Tab-separated table of C-alpha atoms in Angstrom:
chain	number	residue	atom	x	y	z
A	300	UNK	CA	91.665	10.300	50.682
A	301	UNK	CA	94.378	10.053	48.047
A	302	UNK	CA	94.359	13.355	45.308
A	303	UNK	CA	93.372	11.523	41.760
A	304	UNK	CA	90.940	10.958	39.065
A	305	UNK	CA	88.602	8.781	41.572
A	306	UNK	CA	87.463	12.486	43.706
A	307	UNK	CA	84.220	13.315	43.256
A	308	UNK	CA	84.303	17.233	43.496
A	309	UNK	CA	80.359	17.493	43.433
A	310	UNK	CA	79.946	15.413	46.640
A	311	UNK	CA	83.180	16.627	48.093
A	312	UNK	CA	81.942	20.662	47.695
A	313	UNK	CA	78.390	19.990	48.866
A	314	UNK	CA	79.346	17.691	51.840
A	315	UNK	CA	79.050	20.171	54.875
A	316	UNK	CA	81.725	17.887	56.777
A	317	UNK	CA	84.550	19.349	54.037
A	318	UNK	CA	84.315	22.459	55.811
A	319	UNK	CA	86.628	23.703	57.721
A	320	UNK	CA	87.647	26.895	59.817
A	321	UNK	CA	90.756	28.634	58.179
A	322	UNK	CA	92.735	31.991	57.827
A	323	UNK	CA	93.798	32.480	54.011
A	324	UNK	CA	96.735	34.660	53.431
A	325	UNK	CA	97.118	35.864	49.618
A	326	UNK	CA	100.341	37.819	48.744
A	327	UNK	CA	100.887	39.264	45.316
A	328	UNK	CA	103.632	40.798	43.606
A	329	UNK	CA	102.769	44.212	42.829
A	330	UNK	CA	103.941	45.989	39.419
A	331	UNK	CA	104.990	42.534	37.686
A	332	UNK	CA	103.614	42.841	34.372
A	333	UNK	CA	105.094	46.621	34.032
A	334	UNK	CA	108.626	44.970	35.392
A	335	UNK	CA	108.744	42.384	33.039
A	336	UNK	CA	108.342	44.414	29.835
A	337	UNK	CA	110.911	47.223	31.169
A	338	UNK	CA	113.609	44.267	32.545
A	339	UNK	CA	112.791	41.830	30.524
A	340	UNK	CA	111.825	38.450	31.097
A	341	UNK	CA	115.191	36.969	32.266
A	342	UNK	CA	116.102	39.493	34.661
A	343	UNK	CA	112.128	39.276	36.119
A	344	UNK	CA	112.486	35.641	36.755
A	345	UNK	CA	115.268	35.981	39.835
A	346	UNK	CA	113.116	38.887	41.286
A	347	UNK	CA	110.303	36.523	41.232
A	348	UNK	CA	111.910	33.855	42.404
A	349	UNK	CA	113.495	35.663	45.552
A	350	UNK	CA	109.615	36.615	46.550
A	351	UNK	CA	108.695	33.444	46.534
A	352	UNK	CA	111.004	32.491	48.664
A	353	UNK	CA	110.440	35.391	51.111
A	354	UNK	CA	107.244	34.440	50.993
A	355	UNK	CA	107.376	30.787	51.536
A	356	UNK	CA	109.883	31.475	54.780
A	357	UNK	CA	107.672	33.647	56.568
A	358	UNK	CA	104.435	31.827	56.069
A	359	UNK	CA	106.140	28.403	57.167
A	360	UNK	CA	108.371	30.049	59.877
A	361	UNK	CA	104.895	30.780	61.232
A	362	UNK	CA	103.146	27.646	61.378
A	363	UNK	CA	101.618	28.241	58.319
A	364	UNK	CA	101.149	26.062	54.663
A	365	UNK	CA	102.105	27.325	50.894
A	366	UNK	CA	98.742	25.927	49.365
A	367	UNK	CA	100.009	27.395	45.964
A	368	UNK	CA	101.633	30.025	43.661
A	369	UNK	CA	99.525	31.823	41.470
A	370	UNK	CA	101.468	33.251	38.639
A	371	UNK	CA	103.095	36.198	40.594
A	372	UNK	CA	101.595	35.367	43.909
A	373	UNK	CA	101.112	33.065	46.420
A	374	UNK	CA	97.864	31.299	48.320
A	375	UNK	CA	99.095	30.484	51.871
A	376	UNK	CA	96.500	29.063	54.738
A	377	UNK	CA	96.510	29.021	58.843
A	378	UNK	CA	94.951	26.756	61.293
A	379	UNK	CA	91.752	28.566	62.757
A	380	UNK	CA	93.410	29.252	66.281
A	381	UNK	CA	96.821	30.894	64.183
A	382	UNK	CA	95.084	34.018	62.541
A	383	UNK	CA	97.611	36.036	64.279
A	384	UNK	CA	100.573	34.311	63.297
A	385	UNK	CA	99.320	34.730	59.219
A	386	UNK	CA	99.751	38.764	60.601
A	387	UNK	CA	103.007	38.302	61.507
A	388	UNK	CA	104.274	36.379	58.685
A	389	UNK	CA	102.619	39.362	56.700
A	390	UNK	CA	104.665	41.620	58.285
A	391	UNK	CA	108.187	40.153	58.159
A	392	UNK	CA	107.203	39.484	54.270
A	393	UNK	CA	107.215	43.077	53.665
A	394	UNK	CA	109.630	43.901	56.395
A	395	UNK	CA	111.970	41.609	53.882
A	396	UNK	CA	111.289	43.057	50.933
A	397	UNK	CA	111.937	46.719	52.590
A	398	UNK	CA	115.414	44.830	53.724
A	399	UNK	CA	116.177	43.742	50.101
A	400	UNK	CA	114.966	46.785	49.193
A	401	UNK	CA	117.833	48.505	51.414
A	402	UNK	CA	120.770	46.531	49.740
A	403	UNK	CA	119.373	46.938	46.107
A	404	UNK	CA	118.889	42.784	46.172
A	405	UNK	CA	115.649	43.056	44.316
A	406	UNK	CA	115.057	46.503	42.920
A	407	UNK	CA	112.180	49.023	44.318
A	408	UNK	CA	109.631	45.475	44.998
A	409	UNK	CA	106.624	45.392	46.922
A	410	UNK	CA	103.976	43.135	47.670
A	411	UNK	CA	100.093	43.847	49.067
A	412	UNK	CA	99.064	40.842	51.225
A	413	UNK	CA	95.312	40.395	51.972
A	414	UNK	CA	94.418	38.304	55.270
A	415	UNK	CA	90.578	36.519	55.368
A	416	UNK	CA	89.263	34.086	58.031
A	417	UNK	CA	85.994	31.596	57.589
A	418	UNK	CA	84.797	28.751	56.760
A	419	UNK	CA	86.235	27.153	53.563
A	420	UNK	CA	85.825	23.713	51.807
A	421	UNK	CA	89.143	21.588	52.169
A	422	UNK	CA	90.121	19.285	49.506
A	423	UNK	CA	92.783	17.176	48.133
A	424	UNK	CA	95.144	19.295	45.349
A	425	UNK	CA	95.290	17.741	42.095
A	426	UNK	CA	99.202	16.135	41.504
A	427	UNK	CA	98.547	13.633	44.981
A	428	UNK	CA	100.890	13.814	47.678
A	429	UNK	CA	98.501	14.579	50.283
A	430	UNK	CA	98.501	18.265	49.544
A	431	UNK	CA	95.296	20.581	49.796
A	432	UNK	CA	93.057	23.185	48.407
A	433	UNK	CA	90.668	25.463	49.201
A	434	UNK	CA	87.889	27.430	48.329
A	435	UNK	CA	85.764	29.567	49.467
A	436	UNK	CA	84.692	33.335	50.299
A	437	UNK	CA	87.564	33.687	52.672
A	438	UNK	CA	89.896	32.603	49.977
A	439	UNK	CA	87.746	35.456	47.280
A	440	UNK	CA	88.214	38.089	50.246
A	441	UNK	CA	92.084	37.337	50.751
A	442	UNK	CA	92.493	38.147	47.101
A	443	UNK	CA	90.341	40.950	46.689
A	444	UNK	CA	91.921	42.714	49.634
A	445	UNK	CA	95.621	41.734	48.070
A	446	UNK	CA	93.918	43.541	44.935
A	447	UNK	CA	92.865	46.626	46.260
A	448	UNK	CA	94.905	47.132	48.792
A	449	UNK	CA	98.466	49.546	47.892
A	450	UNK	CA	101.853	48.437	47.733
A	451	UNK	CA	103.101	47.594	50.762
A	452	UNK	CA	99.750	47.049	52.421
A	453	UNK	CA	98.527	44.368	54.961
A	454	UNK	CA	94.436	44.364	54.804
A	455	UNK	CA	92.619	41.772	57.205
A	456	UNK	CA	88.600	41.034	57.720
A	457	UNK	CA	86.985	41.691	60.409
A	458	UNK	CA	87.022	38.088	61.417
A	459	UNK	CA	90.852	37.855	61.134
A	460	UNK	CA	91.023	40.715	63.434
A	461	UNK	CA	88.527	39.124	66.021
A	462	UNK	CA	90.285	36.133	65.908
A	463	UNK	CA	93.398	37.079	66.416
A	464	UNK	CA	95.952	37.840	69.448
A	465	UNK	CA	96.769	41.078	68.975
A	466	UNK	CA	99.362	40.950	72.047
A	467	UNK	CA	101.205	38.755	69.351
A	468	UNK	CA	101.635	41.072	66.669
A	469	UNK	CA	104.612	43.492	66.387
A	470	UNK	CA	107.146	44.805	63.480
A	471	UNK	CA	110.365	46.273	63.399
A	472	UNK	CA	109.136	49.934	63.621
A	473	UNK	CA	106.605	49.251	66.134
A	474	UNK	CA	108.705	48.028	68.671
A	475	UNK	CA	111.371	50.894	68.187
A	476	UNK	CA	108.068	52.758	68.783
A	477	UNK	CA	106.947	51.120	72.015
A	478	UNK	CA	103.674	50.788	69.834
A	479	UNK	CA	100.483	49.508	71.666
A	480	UNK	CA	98.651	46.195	70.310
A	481	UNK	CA	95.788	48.674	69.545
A	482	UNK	CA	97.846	50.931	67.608
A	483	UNK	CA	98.730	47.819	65.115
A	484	UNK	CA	95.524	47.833	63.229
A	485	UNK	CA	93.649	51.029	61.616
A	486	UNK	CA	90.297	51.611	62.047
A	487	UNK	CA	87.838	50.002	60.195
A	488	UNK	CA	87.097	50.895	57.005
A	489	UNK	CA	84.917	49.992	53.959
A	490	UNK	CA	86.427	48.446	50.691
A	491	UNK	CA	84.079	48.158	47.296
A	492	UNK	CA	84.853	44.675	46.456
A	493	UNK	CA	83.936	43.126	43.667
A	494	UNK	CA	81.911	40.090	43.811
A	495	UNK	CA	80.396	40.580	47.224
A	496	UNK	CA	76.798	42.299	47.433
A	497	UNK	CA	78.452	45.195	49.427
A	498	UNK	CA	81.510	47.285	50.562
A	499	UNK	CA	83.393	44.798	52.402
A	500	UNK	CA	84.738	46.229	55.951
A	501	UNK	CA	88.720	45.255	56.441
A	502	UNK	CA	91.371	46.897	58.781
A	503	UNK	CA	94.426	47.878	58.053
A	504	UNK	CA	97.276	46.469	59.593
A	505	UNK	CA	99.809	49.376	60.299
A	506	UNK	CA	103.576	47.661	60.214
A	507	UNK	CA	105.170	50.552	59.229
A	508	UNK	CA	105.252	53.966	60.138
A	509	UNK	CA	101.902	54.718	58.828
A	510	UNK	CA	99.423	53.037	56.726
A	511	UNK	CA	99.697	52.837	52.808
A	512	UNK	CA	96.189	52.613	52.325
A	513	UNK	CA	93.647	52.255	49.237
A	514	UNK	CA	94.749	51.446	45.472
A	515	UNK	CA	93.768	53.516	42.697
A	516	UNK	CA	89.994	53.798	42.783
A	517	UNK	CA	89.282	51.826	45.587
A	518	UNK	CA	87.984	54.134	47.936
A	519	UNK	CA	86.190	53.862	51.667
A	520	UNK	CA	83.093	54.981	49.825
A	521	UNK	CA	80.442	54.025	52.439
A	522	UNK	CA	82.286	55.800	55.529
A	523	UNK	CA	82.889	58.602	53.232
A	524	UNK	CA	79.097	59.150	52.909
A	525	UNK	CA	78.325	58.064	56.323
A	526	UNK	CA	80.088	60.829	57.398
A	527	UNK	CA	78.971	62.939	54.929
A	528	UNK	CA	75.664	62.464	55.894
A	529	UNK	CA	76.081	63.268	59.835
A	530	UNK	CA	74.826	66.486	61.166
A	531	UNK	CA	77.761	69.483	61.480
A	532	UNK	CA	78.720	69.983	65.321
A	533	UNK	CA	77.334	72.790	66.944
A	534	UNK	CA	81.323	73.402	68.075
A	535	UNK	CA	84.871	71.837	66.970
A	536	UNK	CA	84.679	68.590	69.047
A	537	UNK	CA	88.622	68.145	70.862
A	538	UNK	CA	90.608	66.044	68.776
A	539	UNK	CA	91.755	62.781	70.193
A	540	UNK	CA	95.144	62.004	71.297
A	541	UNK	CA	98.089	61.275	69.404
A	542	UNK	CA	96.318	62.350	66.199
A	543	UNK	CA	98.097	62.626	63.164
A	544	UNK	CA	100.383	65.991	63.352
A	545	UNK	CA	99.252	69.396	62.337
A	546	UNK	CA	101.468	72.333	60.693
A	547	UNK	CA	100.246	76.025	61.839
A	548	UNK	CA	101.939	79.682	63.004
A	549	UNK	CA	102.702	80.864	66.575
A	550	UNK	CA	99.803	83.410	66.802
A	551	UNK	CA	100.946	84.773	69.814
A	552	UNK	CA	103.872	84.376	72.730
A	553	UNK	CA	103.720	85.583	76.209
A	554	UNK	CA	107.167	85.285	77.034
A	555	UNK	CA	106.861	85.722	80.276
A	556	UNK	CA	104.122	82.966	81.168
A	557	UNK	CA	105.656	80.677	78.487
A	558	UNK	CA	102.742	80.036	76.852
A	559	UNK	CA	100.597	81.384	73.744
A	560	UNK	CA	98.566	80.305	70.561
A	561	UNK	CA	98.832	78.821	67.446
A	562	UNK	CA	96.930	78.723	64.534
A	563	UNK	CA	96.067	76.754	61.612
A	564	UNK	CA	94.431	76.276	58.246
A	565	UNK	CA	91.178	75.003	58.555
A	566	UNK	CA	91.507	73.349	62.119
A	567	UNK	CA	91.179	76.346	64.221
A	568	UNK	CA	93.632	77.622	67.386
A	569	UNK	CA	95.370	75.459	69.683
A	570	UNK	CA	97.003	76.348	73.324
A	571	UNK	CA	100.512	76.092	74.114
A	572	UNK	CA	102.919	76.331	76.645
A	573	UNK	CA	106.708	75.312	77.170
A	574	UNK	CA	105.719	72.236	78.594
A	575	UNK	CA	104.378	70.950	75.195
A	576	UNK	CA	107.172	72.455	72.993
A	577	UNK	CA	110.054	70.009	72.318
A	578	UNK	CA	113.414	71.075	74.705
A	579	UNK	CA	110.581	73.320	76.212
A	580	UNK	CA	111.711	76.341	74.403
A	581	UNK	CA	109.992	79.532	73.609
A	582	UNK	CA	108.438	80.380	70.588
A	583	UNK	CA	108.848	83.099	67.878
A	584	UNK	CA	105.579	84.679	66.916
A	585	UNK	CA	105.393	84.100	62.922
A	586	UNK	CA	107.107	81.100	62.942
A	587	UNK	CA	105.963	77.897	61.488
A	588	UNK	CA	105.010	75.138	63.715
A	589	UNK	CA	104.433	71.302	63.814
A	590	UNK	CA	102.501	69.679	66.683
A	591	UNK	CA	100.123	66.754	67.672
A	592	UNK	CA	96.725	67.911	68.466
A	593	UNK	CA	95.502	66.992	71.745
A	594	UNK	CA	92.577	67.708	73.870
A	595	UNK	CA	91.752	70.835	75.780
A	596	UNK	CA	93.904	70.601	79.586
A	597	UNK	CA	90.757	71.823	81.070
A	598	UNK	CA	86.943	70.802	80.779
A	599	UNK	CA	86.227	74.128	80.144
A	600	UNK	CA	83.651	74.305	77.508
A	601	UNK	CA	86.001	77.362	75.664
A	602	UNK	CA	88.952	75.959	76.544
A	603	UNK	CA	91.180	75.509	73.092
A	604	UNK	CA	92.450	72.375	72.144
A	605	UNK	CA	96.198	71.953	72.604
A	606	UNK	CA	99.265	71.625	70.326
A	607	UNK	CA	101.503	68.616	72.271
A	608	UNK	CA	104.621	67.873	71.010
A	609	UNK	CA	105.323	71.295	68.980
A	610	UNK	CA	108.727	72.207	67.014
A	611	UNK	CA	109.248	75.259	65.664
A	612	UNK	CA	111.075	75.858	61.986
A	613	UNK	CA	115.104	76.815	63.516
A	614	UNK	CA	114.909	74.996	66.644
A	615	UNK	CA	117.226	72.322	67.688
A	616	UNK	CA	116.526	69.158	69.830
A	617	UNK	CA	117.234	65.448	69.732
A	618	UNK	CA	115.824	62.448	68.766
A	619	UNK	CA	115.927	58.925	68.372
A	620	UNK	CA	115.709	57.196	64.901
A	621	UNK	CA	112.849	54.751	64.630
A	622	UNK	CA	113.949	54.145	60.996
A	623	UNK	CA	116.882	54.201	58.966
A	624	UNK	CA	116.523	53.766	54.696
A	625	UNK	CA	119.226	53.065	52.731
A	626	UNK	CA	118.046	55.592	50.157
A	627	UNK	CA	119.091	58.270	52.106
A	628	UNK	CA	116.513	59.491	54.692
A	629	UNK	CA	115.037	58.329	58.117
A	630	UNK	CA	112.141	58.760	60.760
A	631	UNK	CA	113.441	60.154	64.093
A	632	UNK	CA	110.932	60.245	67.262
A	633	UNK	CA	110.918	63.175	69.116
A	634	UNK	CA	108.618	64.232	72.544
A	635	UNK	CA	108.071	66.978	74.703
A	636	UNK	CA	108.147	67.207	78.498
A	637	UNK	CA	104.173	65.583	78.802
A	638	UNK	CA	105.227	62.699	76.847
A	639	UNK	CA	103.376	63.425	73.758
A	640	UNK	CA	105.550	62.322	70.205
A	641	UNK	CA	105.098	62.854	67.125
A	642	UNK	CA	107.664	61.275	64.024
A	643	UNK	CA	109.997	63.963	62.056
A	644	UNK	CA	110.747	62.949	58.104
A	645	UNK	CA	115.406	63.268	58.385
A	646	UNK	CA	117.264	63.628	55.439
A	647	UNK	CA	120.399	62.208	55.502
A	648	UNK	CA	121.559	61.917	51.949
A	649	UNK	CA	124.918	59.890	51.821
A	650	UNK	CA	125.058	59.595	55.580
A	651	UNK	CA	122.639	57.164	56.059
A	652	UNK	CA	124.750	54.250	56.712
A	653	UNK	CA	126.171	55.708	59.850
A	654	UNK	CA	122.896	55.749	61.835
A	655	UNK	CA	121.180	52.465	62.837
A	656	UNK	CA	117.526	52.428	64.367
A	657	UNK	CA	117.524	53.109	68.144
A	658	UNK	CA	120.305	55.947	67.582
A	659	UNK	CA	119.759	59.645	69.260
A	660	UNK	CA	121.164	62.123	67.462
A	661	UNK	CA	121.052	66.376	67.559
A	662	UNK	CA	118.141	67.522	64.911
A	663	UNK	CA	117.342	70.690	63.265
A	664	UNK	CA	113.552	71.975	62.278
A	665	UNK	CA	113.820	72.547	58.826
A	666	UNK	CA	111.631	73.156	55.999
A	667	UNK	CA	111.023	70.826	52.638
A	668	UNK	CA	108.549	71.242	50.470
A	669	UNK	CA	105.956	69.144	52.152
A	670	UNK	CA	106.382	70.835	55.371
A	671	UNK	CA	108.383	70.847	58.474
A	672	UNK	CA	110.788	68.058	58.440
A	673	UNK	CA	114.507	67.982	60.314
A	674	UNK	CA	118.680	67.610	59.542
A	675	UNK	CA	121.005	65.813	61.636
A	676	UNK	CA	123.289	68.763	63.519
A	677	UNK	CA	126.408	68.595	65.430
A	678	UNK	CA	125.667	68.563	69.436
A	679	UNK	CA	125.769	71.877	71.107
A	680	UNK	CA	128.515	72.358	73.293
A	681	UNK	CA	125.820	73.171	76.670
A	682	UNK	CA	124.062	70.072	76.107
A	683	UNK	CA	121.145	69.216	78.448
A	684	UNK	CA	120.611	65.207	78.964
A	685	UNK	CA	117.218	65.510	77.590
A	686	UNK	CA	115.674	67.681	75.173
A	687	UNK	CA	112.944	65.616	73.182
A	688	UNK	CA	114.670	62.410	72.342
A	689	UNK	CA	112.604	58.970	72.949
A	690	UNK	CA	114.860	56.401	75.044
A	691	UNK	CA	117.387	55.083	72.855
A	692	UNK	CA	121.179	54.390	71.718
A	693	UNK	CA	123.294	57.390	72.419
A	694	UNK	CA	126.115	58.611	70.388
């Protein structure tokens, strides 16, 4: 069926046989209006133009079909069996623009990219040519999730994430990571969207170090009261593993067993002993920690909760970058002797260049103003062949 004058777009939307099972990727430009009136329109137009073509690469290097561009965005669409390849083409769209990003090519650009899958009508795009359209609320939820969703963001429906192989997925920072399929996709959450009768539930697809999250006033609203509304635990329940990292002081050190306490700012005491502190050095009472909560070592009903992966402000370890910006600071991994890990913020100013993703390199605990962070240091002279670095490229 040719595209022209002759279709009959009442039959063609109400005939069930136009449906057809689809994954709808929407990508949009984020910050393009406020570019264009502080560049100018000129200077916009190359940005632009470079997007698209990011854009257009990934989605067809993945099996996937441009349906259209939409002003500053683009409409791309996935056989029913591919949702996992419209994931991946996702991520190396943002994983380029982070590139470009690196060698100033396009400016400080980002993108949100909404992912739906469902049933959609299929029919022919005006112009002929045997190109296609699409509509439907798969296509709505794409764009509304593109919408809401911050810079940088990948959000998926709960479909997209059924549908998908999740063994197939991976990004730059996640293998460096050894990062589980699981550990790809954020719990689900709960997204007001406009046009649909309720908050919509999506997932978060986590490419980069961490998510980016919700824009502006789109909140999880409904899992925010839901949990609201749940009755307090009659005790701290233990946190689960490889939570996100905690700050706290060394409450007390027994020097001689090695072990002690920390504690913390509204999340109680943990346990710790050398085998959970990075290089599986002692502590300093008074001095400030960073660890990753993990769950008591014994069933013990009183037994504390445990701080895995702890380095103390001052002390000095290695570890192995897992990301490497051009702007002048990094992400190095670091673990302790149980194999917990945790991810430490490295400022490395000017010397950036000189350290590539995979390096291990000697790291100081140091203190910013948004907590514990660390500073590349020169290698002590009694170096041990392991203190806290994650597998990687030596020096």
């Amino acid at each position: 069926m040719s595209a022209d004058a002759s279709i009959d777009h009442h039959n063609t939307f109400s005939n069930s046989s136009s449906q057809v099972e689809r994954t709808i990727l929407f990508a949009d430009l984020t910050g393009s209006t406020e570019m264009k009136h502080r560049m100018g329109y000129l200077a916009w137009l190359p940005i632009l133009g470079s997007f698209l073509d990011i854009t257009t690469e990934a989605v067809t290097g993945h099996g996937g079909t441009i349906v259209k561009y939409l002003g500053d965005g683009a409409l791309a669409v996935f056989e029913e069996d591919h949702a996992h390849q419209a994931i991946c083409a996702a991520i190396e769209i943002q994983e380029s623009l982070r590139n470009n990003d690196r060698r100033a090519a396009l400016g400080e650009t980002r993108a949100t990219i909404g992912i739906a899958t469902g049933k959609v009508i299929e029919y022919p795009a005006p112009g002929g040519g045997g190109a296609m359209d699409y509509v439907g609320s798969a296509v709505d939820l794409a764009a509304r999730f593109s919408s809401d969703a911050s810079p940088s963001a990948i959000w998926i429906d709960t479909d997209t994430y059924g549908a998908a192989n999740h063994h197939k997925v991976s990004s730059i920072i996640g293998r460096a990571n050894h990062r589980k399929a699981a550990d790809y996709f954020s719990r689900e959450e709960q997204a007001p969207a406009k046009g649909f009768p309720s908050g919509v539930p999506y997932r978060e697809v986590v490419w980069d170090q961490n998510p980016f999250g919700v824009k502006g006033a789109a909140v999880t609203e409904t899992i925010r009261k839901m949990e609201a509304a749940r009755p307090p635990s009659p005790r701290p329940q233990p946190p689960a593993p490889q939570s996100e990292p905690l700050e706290g002081t060394v409450n007390r050190w027994f020097g001689d067993s090695t072990k002690g306490f920390i504690s913390t700012v509204g999340h109680g005491d943990y346990y710790v002993d050398a085998r959970f502190v990075v290089g599986g050095q002692s502590l300093t009472e008074g001095a400030a920690v960073r660890f990753v909560p993990q769950p008591p070592v014994t069933p013990d009903p009183d037994a504390k909760p445990v701080a895995g992966c702890t380095v103390q402000e001052g002390h000095r370890f290695r570890g192995t970058f897992n990301n490497v910006l051009a702007s002048g600071f990094g992400f190095a991994d670091v673990r302790d002797q149980r194999g917990n890990q945790q991810s430490l913020f490295v400022y490395l100013g000017g010397n950036a260049a000189g350290h590539r993703i995979g390096d291990v390199v000697h790291l100081e605990a140091v203190r910013n103003r948004k907590g514990l962070s660390a500073r590349v240091v020169d290698a002590p002279a009694d170096e041990h062949p392991d203190e806290g670095a994650v597998d990687g490229r030596h020096p």
